[in-house]
Short mmCIF file of C-alpha atoms and ligand atoms in Angstrom, two decimals:
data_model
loop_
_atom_site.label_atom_id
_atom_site.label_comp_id
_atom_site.label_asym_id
_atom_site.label_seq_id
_atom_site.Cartn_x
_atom_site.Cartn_y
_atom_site.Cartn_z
CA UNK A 226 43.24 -95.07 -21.99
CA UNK A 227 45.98 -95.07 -19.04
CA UNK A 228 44.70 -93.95 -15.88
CA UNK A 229 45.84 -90.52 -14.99
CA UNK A 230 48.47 -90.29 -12.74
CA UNK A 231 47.08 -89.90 -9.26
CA UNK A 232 48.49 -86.17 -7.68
CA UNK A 233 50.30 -84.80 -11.03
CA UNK A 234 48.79 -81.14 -10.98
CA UNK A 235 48.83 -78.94 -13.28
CA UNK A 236 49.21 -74.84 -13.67
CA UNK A 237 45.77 -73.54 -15.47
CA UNK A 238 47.57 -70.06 -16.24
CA UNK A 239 51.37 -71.37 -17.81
CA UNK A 240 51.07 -75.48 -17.91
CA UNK A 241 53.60 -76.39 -16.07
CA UNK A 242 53.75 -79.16 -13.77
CA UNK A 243 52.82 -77.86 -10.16
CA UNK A 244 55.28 -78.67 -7.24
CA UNK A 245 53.97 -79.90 -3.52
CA UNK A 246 55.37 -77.74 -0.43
CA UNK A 247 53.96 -77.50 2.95
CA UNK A 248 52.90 -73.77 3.97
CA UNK A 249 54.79 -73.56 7.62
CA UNK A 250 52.19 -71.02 8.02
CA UNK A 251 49.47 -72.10 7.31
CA UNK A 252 50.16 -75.54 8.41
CA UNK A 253 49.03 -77.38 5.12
CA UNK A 254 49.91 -79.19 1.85
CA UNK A 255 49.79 -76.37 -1.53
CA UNK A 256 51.11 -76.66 -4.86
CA UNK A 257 53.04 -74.20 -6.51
CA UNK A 258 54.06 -73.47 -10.23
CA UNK A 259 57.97 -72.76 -10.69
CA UNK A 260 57.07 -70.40 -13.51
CA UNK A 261 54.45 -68.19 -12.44
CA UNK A 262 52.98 -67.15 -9.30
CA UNK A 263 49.74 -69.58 -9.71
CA UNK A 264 49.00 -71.31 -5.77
CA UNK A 265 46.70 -73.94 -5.11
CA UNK A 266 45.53 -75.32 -1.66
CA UNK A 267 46.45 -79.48 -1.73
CA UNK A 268 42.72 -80.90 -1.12
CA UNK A 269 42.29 -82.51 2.41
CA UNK A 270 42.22 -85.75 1.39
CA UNK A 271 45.70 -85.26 0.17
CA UNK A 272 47.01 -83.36 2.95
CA UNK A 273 47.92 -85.96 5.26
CA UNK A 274 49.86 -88.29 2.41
CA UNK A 275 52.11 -85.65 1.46
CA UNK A 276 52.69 -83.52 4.65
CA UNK A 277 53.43 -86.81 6.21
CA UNK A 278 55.91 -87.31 2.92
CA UNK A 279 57.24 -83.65 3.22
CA UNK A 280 57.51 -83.48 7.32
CA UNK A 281 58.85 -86.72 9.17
CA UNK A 282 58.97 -84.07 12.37
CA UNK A 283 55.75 -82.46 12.59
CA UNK A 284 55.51 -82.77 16.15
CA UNK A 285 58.76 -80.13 15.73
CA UNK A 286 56.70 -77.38 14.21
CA UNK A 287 55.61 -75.59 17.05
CA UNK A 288 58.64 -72.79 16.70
CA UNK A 289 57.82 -71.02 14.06
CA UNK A 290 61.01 -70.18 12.42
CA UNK A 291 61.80 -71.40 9.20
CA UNK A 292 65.03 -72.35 7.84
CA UNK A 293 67.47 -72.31 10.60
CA UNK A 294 69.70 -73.82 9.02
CA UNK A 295 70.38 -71.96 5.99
CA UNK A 296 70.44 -68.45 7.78
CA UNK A 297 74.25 -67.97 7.98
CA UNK A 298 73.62 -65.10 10.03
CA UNK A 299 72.60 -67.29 12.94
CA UNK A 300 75.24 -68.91 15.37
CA UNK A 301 77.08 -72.51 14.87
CA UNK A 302 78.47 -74.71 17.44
CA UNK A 303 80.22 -77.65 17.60
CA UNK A 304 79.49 -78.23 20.97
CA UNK A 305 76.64 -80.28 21.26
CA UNK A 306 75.47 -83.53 19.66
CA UNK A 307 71.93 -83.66 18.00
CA UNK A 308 70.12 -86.15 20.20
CA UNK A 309 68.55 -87.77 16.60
CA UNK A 310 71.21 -88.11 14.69
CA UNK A 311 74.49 -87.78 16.64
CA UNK A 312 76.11 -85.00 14.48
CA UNK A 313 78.53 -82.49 15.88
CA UNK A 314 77.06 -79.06 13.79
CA UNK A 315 73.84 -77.29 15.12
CA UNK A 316 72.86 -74.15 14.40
CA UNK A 317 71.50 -72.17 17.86
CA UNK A 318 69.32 -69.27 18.68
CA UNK A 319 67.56 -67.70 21.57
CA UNK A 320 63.45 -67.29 22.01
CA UNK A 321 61.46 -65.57 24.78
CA UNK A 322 58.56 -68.25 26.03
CA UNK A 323 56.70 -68.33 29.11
CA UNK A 324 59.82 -70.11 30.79
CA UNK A 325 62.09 -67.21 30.17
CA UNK A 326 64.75 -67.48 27.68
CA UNK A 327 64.88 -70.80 25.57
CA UNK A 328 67.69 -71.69 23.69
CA UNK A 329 67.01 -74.07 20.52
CA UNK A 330 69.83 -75.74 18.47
CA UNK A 331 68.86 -77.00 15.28
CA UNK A 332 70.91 -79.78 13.80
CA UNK A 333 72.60 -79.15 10.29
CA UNK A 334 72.22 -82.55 9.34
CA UNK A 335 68.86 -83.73 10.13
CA UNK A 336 67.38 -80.24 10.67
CA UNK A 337 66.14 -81.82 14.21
CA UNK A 338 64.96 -79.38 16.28
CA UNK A 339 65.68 -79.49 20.37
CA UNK A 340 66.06 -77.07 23.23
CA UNK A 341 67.95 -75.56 26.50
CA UNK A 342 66.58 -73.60 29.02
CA UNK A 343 68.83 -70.77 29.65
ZN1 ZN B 25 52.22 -71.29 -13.97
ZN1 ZN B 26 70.63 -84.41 13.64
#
């Protein structure tokens, strides 16, 4: 008998293989099945390996917008240079904080996160 491989999950309700993603939301490792709507909570002891896997930039997480990058109805500029990675291309958008108005840019490349005070 082979060991079973460690993390493969399965669906209960179709059988297919589950898929990791990190819920931005609720800030922690879940599996998901590609064929039905079946959701299952990663156990703790797995959280750390695989949001550590998923998210090299945790410490960005504190906006809570998702997906910057692939919302083409938000801004581009070439203007600036993403501090991590040097490239050219960030998308940009505007936040009320306690500060006032905080402008973000979000690099296309990398996806890192930085921002402006207005
Ligand atoms: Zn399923
Ligand atoms: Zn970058």
């Amino acid at each position: 008998m082979s060991k079973p491989s460690r993390g493969l999950k399965f669906c209960p309700v179709s059988n297919d293989l589950l898929y990791p993603r990190e819920n931005k939301e609720l800030r922690r490792l879940e599996y998901y099945c590609k064929n039905c709507d079946y959701v299952q909570a990663a156990e703790p002891g797995e959280t750390c390996v695989h949001v550590t896997e998923l998210k090299h930039d945790a410490k960005e997480q504190t906006v809570v917008l998702q997906d910057v990058t692939a919302d083409p109805t938000l801004p581009r500029t070439q203007e600036v240079t993403c501090p991590q990675c040097q490239h050219n291309e960030a998308v940009f958008f505007s936040a009320s904080s306690e500060q006032g108005m905080t402008l973000y840019f979000n690099c296309m490349l990398c996806q890192h996160r930085w921002r402006d005070y207005v």
